[in-house]
């Protein structure tokens, strides 16, 4: 399976027209970024970079692809023959997977000829928009869960392949496990599961169902206790399993009130180590409300995998710089764009003071860092206050991913995912957000583009 | 590729426990339905049935699947060997793809042994929830467009494989074409495309870009006119192409105002047959607002493919009837469920008067239809008014899809999709909703479960 048809038709017709006009081989810089965060979001989490690298590696036009394209009549034979030779040969730099992003953060930069780089637009955006949408809300959920393990169990609410990527994005931001077997198989994510109402209903009595489950799956299993009457169910389960009963799951009703009653009941029956897992239309707000309830974990589905009301961060893939007929590189942009998104490849750093993030620096080009540092120093010197300079550092956010079309590292998918999980945890710690602040707020740090602006924040 | 791992772990552990308890072969009836429509939605559109049939056909556990499952340690060797033989052998009846649904409509009924039928839950729900979410909002968009052609172009905002299914669902509900090449290749959906800002920006001047596009792609192409100044762009394009210029695309700004100006300008330049296509964050509400603007088509992306704020219709897969230890079938349901979803496989009909839909009949079992008709007749006779009885009819909504695990028809994917497109158009016409009523409203018809209730509606 190639990935080349996961693409909008116009990418190919633009390549054809540019080739015929002699501009297809002009050097270009494309950047992926979003203009803003959704209302109430303090940050976004970049996810999907690992999958983007896989999609680029598979971006070839095979016989079946070309046969289909020929049949559309939209492209000339010469173009089709040229596409047969397509390989991505450019450079890709980007934020590490799991890294946080803010408005205008250049999360991916693609450099190559126009025809080589423009073709990747659709599939790159599909992957980054989807995966980052899930990761961005998932990070809020694990924060609200305050260390209580979260199970991803939303696969049934989304496209069956998106479900796999969603489980991956959830694991990236700290989910403990997934119910999705394909995600377990592809990415070695731990899988977990409980039992459904259908299982209880299959048996003549609830007691028969619990006995069957506990006999087969062992006492450490999780039984679902809200099919009929919760108290009766818990007494029945403990009677059969004894105090070694692993966990009970609540899927409906007033979870706060029930959790307290349930804990008391379990304790009174001697099942003091039996855990209580809550499920049922949970999101970061509900998890936050449940912080004081005696719960031991959450199963989270729909709101996670559908991006919590913001399914895509609005990533765009924009041409920001290209070679002109004079052979020189020129920044370019739509007339209506504002300065922050107009032209030129950008470098990005997180400005840290004492290990805490204070600003997202987005500078027009690597060469500008020295200038930024001079401006910043000058502004701080002239100001009335200044931070402990020795505590200030710039953490580079962009890393090379592909150079000349070749991967910079050869991490396999599960290892990449673990590295991203660590990156997310470390970058989130730099923000210093406490779960007690609640899920919503303005962007946690400002995006700044020059030294004086940074000095105002630090001063 | 099998589809068997697109499944939650608990489906397999439940099968294992049921097998060990001797209940795995009890006959079961599962139904897929949703309890309610999202706020403001008059109806939902069922989509994905064709893909469900493909997924069931591929639901096998191959060596790689079993190797992974063995590695999880979650299942016993005997269970794994048993799964190797898994084939779905039951019956599936359901609403035709493209059919409308309402609260509690039994859109799919799966009958088989517990172990045979329960395993399909996750993948069936993934497909129907995703595809129906897109189709349900897409139908509102094509209605609001009042016959102006709509292009699906949202692939970059969703998971790359979900993008293909979304294009399919959009075509089902009357979209004219898609930008997504993979959807074109898999389902023979017409593909369409224009040009991007990056193409214009690649050239030294906009005139160079237009000349390149028109020379390569012909005068019938669609040029993007809002990279710099719209009026200048249109004059340039018409100067190069003459009155045969196919279309211009507007992607930003005040579309209503611009469309009027643009039409006047094109007409004044003699380009009276050049079409105007609008794109840019459109949804059914925006399209409705643009009804009086001189536009000739819409390109619709994000809001379509993400389900317009309601990404999944909330379909559930519930055990409603099963064999007990007495060998008889018994209706079953959670204690907390209301009557409408409690127990027993259901038959469904659309009640039509003079070809117009008046109610969704959901009756507990085929045998109840005669009783319904008696009740209805008796109630109408005793009432003060009655409809023209000769004009009243019951259209059966459920059709056999798989019998004994075998497909009832052998339609290929593109033919199935065309049949669904016709079904959608015909069922929507039965509702008699005018675009002038606007997108939102209560459920277009009530769901009724007995004759007296139906008589009250007709009386």
mmCIF file of C-alpha atoms in Angstrom, chain A residues 25-269:
data_model
loop_
_atom_site.group_PDB
_atom_site.id
_atom_site.type_symbol
_atom_site.label_atom_id
_atom_site.label_comp_id
_atom_site.label_asym_id
_atom_site.label_seq_id
_atom_site.Cartn_x
_atom_site.Cartn_y
_atom_site.Cartn_z
ATOM 1 C CA UNK A 25 12.120 22.666 -9.485
ATOM 2 C CA UNK A 26 12.276 26.002 -7.662
ATOM 3 C CA UNK A 27 13.482 25.501 -4.103
ATOM 4 C CA UNK A 28 10.680 25.971 -1.592
ATOM 5 C CA UNK A 29 10.163 26.092 2.166
ATOM 6 C CA UNK A 30 6.783 24.982 3.477
ATOM 7 C CA UNK A 31 5.798 25.282 7.130
ATOM 8 C CA UNK A 32 3.074 23.634 9.181
ATOM 9 C CA UNK A 33 1.567 25.762 11.950
ATOM 10 C CA UNK A 34 -1.728 26.846 13.428
ATOM 11 C CA UNK A 35 -2.801 30.457 13.777
ATOM 12 C CA UNK A 36 -4.477 30.089 17.158
ATOM 13 C CA UNK A 37 -5.371 27.685 19.942
ATOM 14 C CA UNK A 38 -9.021 26.787 20.498
ATOM 15 C CA UNK A 39 -10.786 28.882 23.147
ATOM 16 C CA UNK A 40 -9.754 27.785 26.637
ATOM 17 C CA UNK A 41 -6.770 25.717 25.593
ATOM 18 C CA UNK A 42 -3.509 26.569 27.366
ATOM 19 C CA UNK A 43 -1.388 24.640 24.844
ATOM 20 C CA UNK A 44 -1.533 22.049 22.094
ATOM 21 C CA UNK A 45 0.395 18.771 21.869
ATOM 22 C CA UNK A 46 2.047 17.774 18.608
ATOM 23 C CA UNK A 47 1.337 14.162 17.681
ATOM 24 C CA UNK A 48 1.659 12.183 14.482
ATOM 25 C CA UNK A 49 5.243 13.052 13.523
ATOM 26 C CA UNK A 50 6.212 9.389 13.633
ATOM 27 C CA UNK A 51 3.304 8.467 11.392
ATOM 28 C CA UNK A 52 4.182 11.313 9.006
ATOM 29 C CA UNK A 53 7.648 9.821 8.530
ATOM 30 C CA UNK A 54 6.079 6.440 7.705
ATOM 31 C CA UNK A 55 3.691 8.067 5.215
ATOM 32 C CA UNK A 56 6.532 9.910 3.478
ATOM 33 C CA UNK A 57 8.497 6.671 3.176
ATOM 34 C CA UNK A 58 5.466 5.059 1.509
ATOM 35 C CA UNK A 59 4.781 8.010 -0.780
ATOM 36 C CA UNK A 60 5.301 6.261 -4.133
ATOM 37 C CA UNK A 61 3.040 5.926 -7.148
ATOM 38 C CA UNK A 62 2.720 2.255 -8.032
ATOM 39 C CA UNK A 63 1.070 0.726 -11.104
ATOM 40 C CA UNK A 64 -2.385 0.619 -9.532
ATOM 41 C CA UNK A 65 -2.136 4.266 -8.454
ATOM 42 C CA UNK A 66 -1.046 5.363 -11.916
ATOM 43 C CA UNK A 67 -3.732 3.281 -13.603
ATOM 44 C CA UNK A 68 -6.373 5.014 -11.525
ATOM 45 C CA UNK A 69 -4.889 8.463 -12.181
ATOM 46 C CA UNK A 70 -4.744 7.767 -15.915
ATOM 47 C CA UNK A 71 -8.424 6.839 -15.809
ATOM 48 C CA UNK A 72 -9.413 10.180 -14.300
ATOM 49 C CA UNK A 73 -8.178 11.966 -17.431
ATOM 50 C CA UNK A 74 -6.971 14.794 -15.190
ATOM 51 C CA UNK A 75 -3.259 14.358 -15.895
ATOM 52 C CA UNK A 76 -1.093 13.995 -18.976
ATOM 53 C CA UNK A 77 0.852 10.843 -19.728
ATOM 54 C CA UNK A 78 4.165 12.637 -19.257
ATOM 55 C CA UNK A 79 3.131 13.712 -15.777
ATOM 56 C CA UNK A 80 2.129 10.157 -14.886
ATOM 57 C CA UNK A 81 5.483 8.790 -16.052
ATOM 58 C CA UNK A 82 7.224 11.452 -14.002
ATOM 59 C CA UNK A 83 5.186 10.579 -10.892
ATOM 60 C CA UNK A 84 6.342 6.957 -11.225
ATOM 61 C CA UNK A 85 9.817 8.191 -10.269
ATOM 62 C CA UNK A 86 8.633 10.267 -7.329
ATOM 63 C CA UNK A 87 10.616 9.984 -4.097
ATOM 64 C CA UNK A 88 10.757 12.665 -1.449
ATOM 65 C CA UNK A 89 14.330 13.947 -1.538
ATOM 66 C CA UNK A 90 14.108 17.049 0.617
ATOM 67 C CA UNK A 91 14.710 17.936 4.266
ATOM 68 C CA UNK A 92 12.175 17.873 7.066
ATOM 69 C CA UNK A 93 12.748 19.495 10.453
ATOM 70 C CA UNK A 94 10.123 19.632 13.129
ATOM 71 C CA UNK A 95 9.140 19.729 16.758
ATOM 72 C CA UNK A 96 9.739 16.416 18.470
ATOM 73 C CA UNK A 97 6.591 14.349 18.783
ATOM 74 C CA UNK A 98 4.966 15.016 22.158
ATOM 75 C CA UNK A 99 6.266 18.608 22.220
ATOM 76 C CA UNK A 100 3.815 21.388 23.075
ATOM 77 C CA UNK A 101 2.858 24.021 20.526
ATOM 78 C CA UNK A 102 1.386 27.513 20.600
ATOM 79 C CA UNK A 103 0.011 29.914 17.975
ATOM 80 C CA UNK A 104 2.392 30.116 14.965
ATOM 81 C CA UNK A 105 4.787 27.464 16.346
ATOM 82 C CA UNK A 106 6.465 26.060 13.187
ATOM 83 C CA UNK A 107 5.886 22.405 14.105
ATOM 84 C CA UNK A 108 7.146 21.084 10.755
ATOM 85 C CA UNK A 109 9.329 22.607 8.036
ATOM 86 C CA UNK A 110 9.590 20.892 4.660
ATOM 87 C CA UNK A 111 12.315 22.017 2.241
ATOM 88 C CA UNK A 112 12.688 20.793 -1.291
ATOM 89 C CA UNK A 113 11.707 21.600 -4.852
ATOM 90 C CA UNK A 114 8.111 22.725 -5.337
ATOM 91 C CA UNK A 115 7.067 19.483 -6.983
ATOM 92 C CA UNK A 116 8.847 17.362 -4.408
ATOM 93 C CA UNK A 117 7.476 19.142 -1.346
ATOM 94 C CA UNK A 118 3.964 20.270 -2.325
ATOM 95 C CA UNK A 119 2.729 16.719 -2.927
ATOM 96 C CA UNK A 120 3.064 15.855 0.762
ATOM 97 C CA UNK A 121 0.658 18.575 1.911
ATOM 98 C CA UNK A 122 -2.576 16.603 2.215
ATOM 99 C CA UNK A 123 -1.307 13.502 3.976
ATOM 100 C CA UNK A 124 0.959 15.465 6.331
ATOM 101 C CA UNK A 125 -1.958 17.650 7.393
ATOM 102 C CA UNK A 126 -4.363 14.717 7.763
ATOM 103 C CA UNK A 127 -1.991 12.966 10.147
ATOM 104 C CA UNK A 128 -0.866 15.958 12.199
ATOM 105 C CA UNK A 129 -4.349 17.459 12.464
ATOM 106 C CA UNK A 130 -5.929 14.204 13.568
ATOM 107 C CA UNK A 131 -3.309 12.952 15.962
ATOM 108 C CA UNK A 132 -2.620 16.354 17.520
ATOM 109 C CA UNK A 133 -6.344 16.948 18.014
ATOM 110 C CA UNK A 134 -6.564 13.802 20.138
ATOM 111 C CA UNK A 135 -3.262 14.381 21.956
ATOM 112 C CA UNK A 136 -4.160 17.974 22.802
ATOM 113 C CA UNK A 137 -7.349 17.047 24.629
ATOM 114 C CA UNK A 138 -5.883 13.819 26.023
ATOM 115 C CA UNK A 139 -3.136 15.752 27.789
ATOM 116 C CA UNK A 140 -5.806 17.774 29.605
ATOM 117 C CA UNK A 141 -7.466 14.531 30.699
ATOM 118 C CA UNK A 142 -4.343 12.930 32.164
ATOM 119 C CA UNK A 143 -3.569 16.199 33.934
ATOM 120 C CA UNK A 144 -7.052 16.277 35.451
ATOM 121 C CA UNK A 145 -6.700 12.602 36.447
ATOM 122 C CA UNK A 146 -3.786 13.535 38.743
ATOM 123 C CA UNK A 147 -1.919 10.280 38.283
ATOM 124 C CA UNK A 148 -4.948 7.977 38.377
ATOM 125 C CA UNK A 149 -4.567 5.661 35.364
ATOM 126 C CA UNK A 150 -6.686 6.429 32.287
ATOM 127 C CA UNK A 151 -7.727 3.767 29.771
ATOM 128 C CA UNK A 152 -8.433 4.864 26.179
ATOM 129 C CA UNK A 153 -11.626 3.127 25.075
ATOM 130 C CA UNK A 154 -13.141 5.324 22.350
ATOM 131 C CA UNK A 155 -12.460 3.202 19.275
ATOM 132 C CA UNK A 156 -16.128 2.494 18.641
ATOM 133 C CA UNK A 157 -16.901 6.199 18.217
ATOM 134 C CA UNK A 158 -14.507 6.927 15.359
ATOM 135 C CA UNK A 159 -13.347 5.525 12.050
ATOM 136 C CA UNK A 160 -11.761 2.140 12.670
ATOM 137 C CA UNK A 161 -8.280 3.199 11.516
ATOM 138 C CA UNK A 162 -8.483 6.582 13.194
ATOM 139 C CA UNK A 163 -9.173 4.578 16.361
ATOM 140 C CA UNK A 164 -5.680 3.077 16.168
ATOM 141 C CA UNK A 165 -4.032 6.470 15.725
ATOM 142 C CA UNK A 166 -6.183 7.913 18.513
ATOM 143 C CA UNK A 167 -5.041 5.198 20.927
ATOM 144 C CA UNK A 168 -1.465 5.999 19.939
ATOM 145 C CA UNK A 169 -1.966 9.729 20.553
ATOM 146 C CA UNK A 170 -3.576 9.011 23.927
ATOM 147 C CA UNK A 171 -0.650 6.863 25.018
ATOM 148 C CA UNK A 172 1.707 9.656 23.943
ATOM 149 C CA UNK A 173 0.081 12.020 26.458
ATOM 150 C CA UNK A 174 0.114 9.648 29.375
ATOM 151 C CA UNK A 175 -2.822 7.279 29.040
ATOM 152 C CA UNK A 176 -1.922 4.001 30.728
ATOM 153 C CA UNK A 177 -3.497 1.643 28.223
ATOM 154 C CA UNK A 178 -6.033 1.164 25.448
ATOM 155 C CA UNK A 179 -8.889 -1.220 24.784
ATOM 156 C CA UNK A 180 -7.934 -1.277 21.073
ATOM 157 C CA UNK A 181 -6.168 -4.479 20.041
ATOM 158 C CA UNK A 182 -4.845 -3.123 16.738
ATOM 159 C CA UNK A 183 -3.170 -0.256 18.591
ATOM 160 C CA UNK A 184 -1.651 -2.800 20.942
ATOM 161 C CA UNK A 185 -0.399 -4.852 18.022
ATOM 162 C CA UNK A 186 1.027 -1.942 15.976
ATOM 163 C CA UNK A 187 2.549 0.159 18.737
ATOM 164 C CA UNK A 188 2.960 -2.222 21.697
ATOM 165 C CA UNK A 189 0.621 -0.111 23.802
ATOM 166 C CA UNK A 190 -0.618 -2.045 26.867
ATOM 167 C CA UNK A 191 -4.191 -3.268 26.334
ATOM 168 C CA UNK A 192 -6.860 -3.458 28.998
ATOM 169 C CA UNK A 193 -10.516 -4.335 29.256
ATOM 170 C CA UNK A 194 -13.356 -5.028 31.614
ATOM 171 C CA UNK A 195 -16.723 -6.514 30.682
ATOM 172 C CA UNK A 196 -19.893 -5.277 28.968
ATOM 173 C CA UNK A 197 -23.549 -5.230 29.962
ATOM 174 C CA UNK A 198 -24.160 -7.796 27.214
ATOM 175 C CA UNK A 199 -22.065 -10.314 29.158
ATOM 176 C CA UNK A 200 -24.135 -9.924 32.304
ATOM 177 C CA UNK A 201 -27.378 -10.048 30.309
ATOM 178 C CA UNK A 202 -26.294 -13.225 28.521
ATOM 179 C CA UNK A 203 -26.623 -15.212 31.735
ATOM 180 C CA UNK A 204 -29.835 -16.141 33.559
ATOM 181 C CA UNK A 205 -28.615 -14.233 36.633
ATOM 182 C CA UNK A 206 -25.972 -11.630 37.444
ATOM 183 C CA UNK A 207 -24.434 -14.077 39.889
ATOM 184 C CA UNK A 208 -23.979 -16.626 37.082
ATOM 185 C CA UNK A 209 -22.284 -13.949 34.968
ATOM 186 C CA UNK A 210 -19.894 -12.842 37.710
ATOM 187 C CA UNK A 211 -19.045 -16.422 38.592
ATOM 188 C CA UNK A 212 -18.265 -17.164 34.941
ATOM 189 C CA UNK A 213 -16.070 -14.076 34.594
ATOM 190 C CA UNK A 214 -14.181 -14.580 37.847
ATOM 191 C CA UNK A 215 -13.635 -18.271 37.191
ATOM 192 C CA UNK A 216 -12.344 -17.664 33.690
ATOM 193 C CA UNK A 217 -10.466 -14.388 34.081
ATOM 194 C CA UNK A 218 -9.306 -14.676 37.679
ATOM 195 C CA UNK A 219 -10.143 -12.639 40.737
ATOM 196 C CA UNK A 220 -8.080 -9.679 39.541
ATOM 197 C CA UNK A 221 -10.633 -8.938 36.800
ATOM 198 C CA UNK A 222 -12.904 -5.874 36.669
ATOM 199 C CA UNK A 223 -16.626 -6.588 37.006
ATOM 200 C CA UNK A 224 -19.312 -4.234 35.728
ATOM 201 C CA UNK A 225 -21.741 -3.552 38.558
ATOM 202 C CA UNK A 226 -24.502 -1.313 37.152
ATOM 203 C CA UNK A 227 -26.554 -3.673 34.988
ATOM 204 C CA UNK A 228 -29.219 -4.139 37.667
ATOM 205 C CA UNK A 229 -28.625 -2.850 41.220
ATOM 206 C CA UNK A 230 -25.131 -1.653 42.122
ATOM 207 C CA UNK A 231 -25.132 -2.631 45.800
ATOM 208 C CA UNK A 232 -26.455 -6.122 45.112
ATOM 209 C CA UNK A 233 -23.890 -6.556 42.357
ATOM 210 C CA UNK A 234 -20.978 -5.559 44.577
ATOM 211 C CA UNK A 235 -22.079 -7.859 47.392
ATOM 212 C CA UNK A 236 -22.438 -10.712 44.894
ATOM 213 C CA UNK A 237 -19.002 -10.118 43.357
ATOM 214 C CA UNK A 238 -17.216 -9.914 46.702
ATOM 215 C CA UNK A 239 -19.043 -12.974 47.927
ATOM 216 C CA UNK A 240 -17.693 -14.944 44.968
ATOM 217 C CA UNK A 241 -14.200 -13.435 44.702
ATOM 218 C CA UNK A 242 -13.486 -12.433 48.257
ATOM 219 C CA UNK A 243 -11.270 -9.444 49.071
ATOM 220 C CA UNK A 244 -9.013 -10.198 46.116
ATOM 221 C CA UNK A 245 -11.610 -8.844 43.678
ATOM 222 C CA UNK A 246 -9.557 -6.654 41.323
ATOM 223 C CA UNK A 247 -11.920 -3.828 40.447
ATOM 224 C CA UNK A 248 -15.492 -2.803 39.868
ATOM 225 C CA UNK A 249 -16.652 -0.557 37.039
ATOM 226 C CA UNK A 250 -19.362 2.098 37.253
ATOM 227 C CA UNK A 251 -20.715 3.227 33.882
ATOM 228 C CA UNK A 252 -23.776 5.342 34.671
ATOM 229 C CA UNK A 253 -25.567 7.431 37.242
ATOM 230 C CA UNK A 254 -24.165 9.965 39.714
ATOM 231 C CA UNK A 255 -20.564 8.820 39.768
ATOM 232 C CA UNK A 256 -19.476 11.067 42.666
ATOM 233 C CA UNK A 257 -22.182 9.894 45.050
ATOM 234 C CA UNK A 258 -21.952 6.262 43.970
ATOM 235 C CA UNK A 259 -18.166 6.182 44.282
ATOM 236 C CA UNK A 260 -18.348 7.154 47.962
ATOM 237 C CA UNK A 261 -21.069 4.626 48.743
ATOM 238 C CA UNK A 262 -19.237 1.972 46.792
ATOM 239 C CA UNK A 263 -15.936 2.545 48.594
ATOM 240 C CA UNK A 264 -17.673 2.290 51.959
ATOM 241 C CA UNK A 265 -19.455 -0.854 50.907
ATOM 242 C CA UNK A 266 -16.299 -2.488 49.550
ATOM 243 C CA UNK A 267 -14.366 -1.577 52.705
ATOM 244 C CA UNK A 268 -17.163 -2.899 54.916
ATOM 245 C CA UNK A 269 -16.975 -6.188 53.014
#
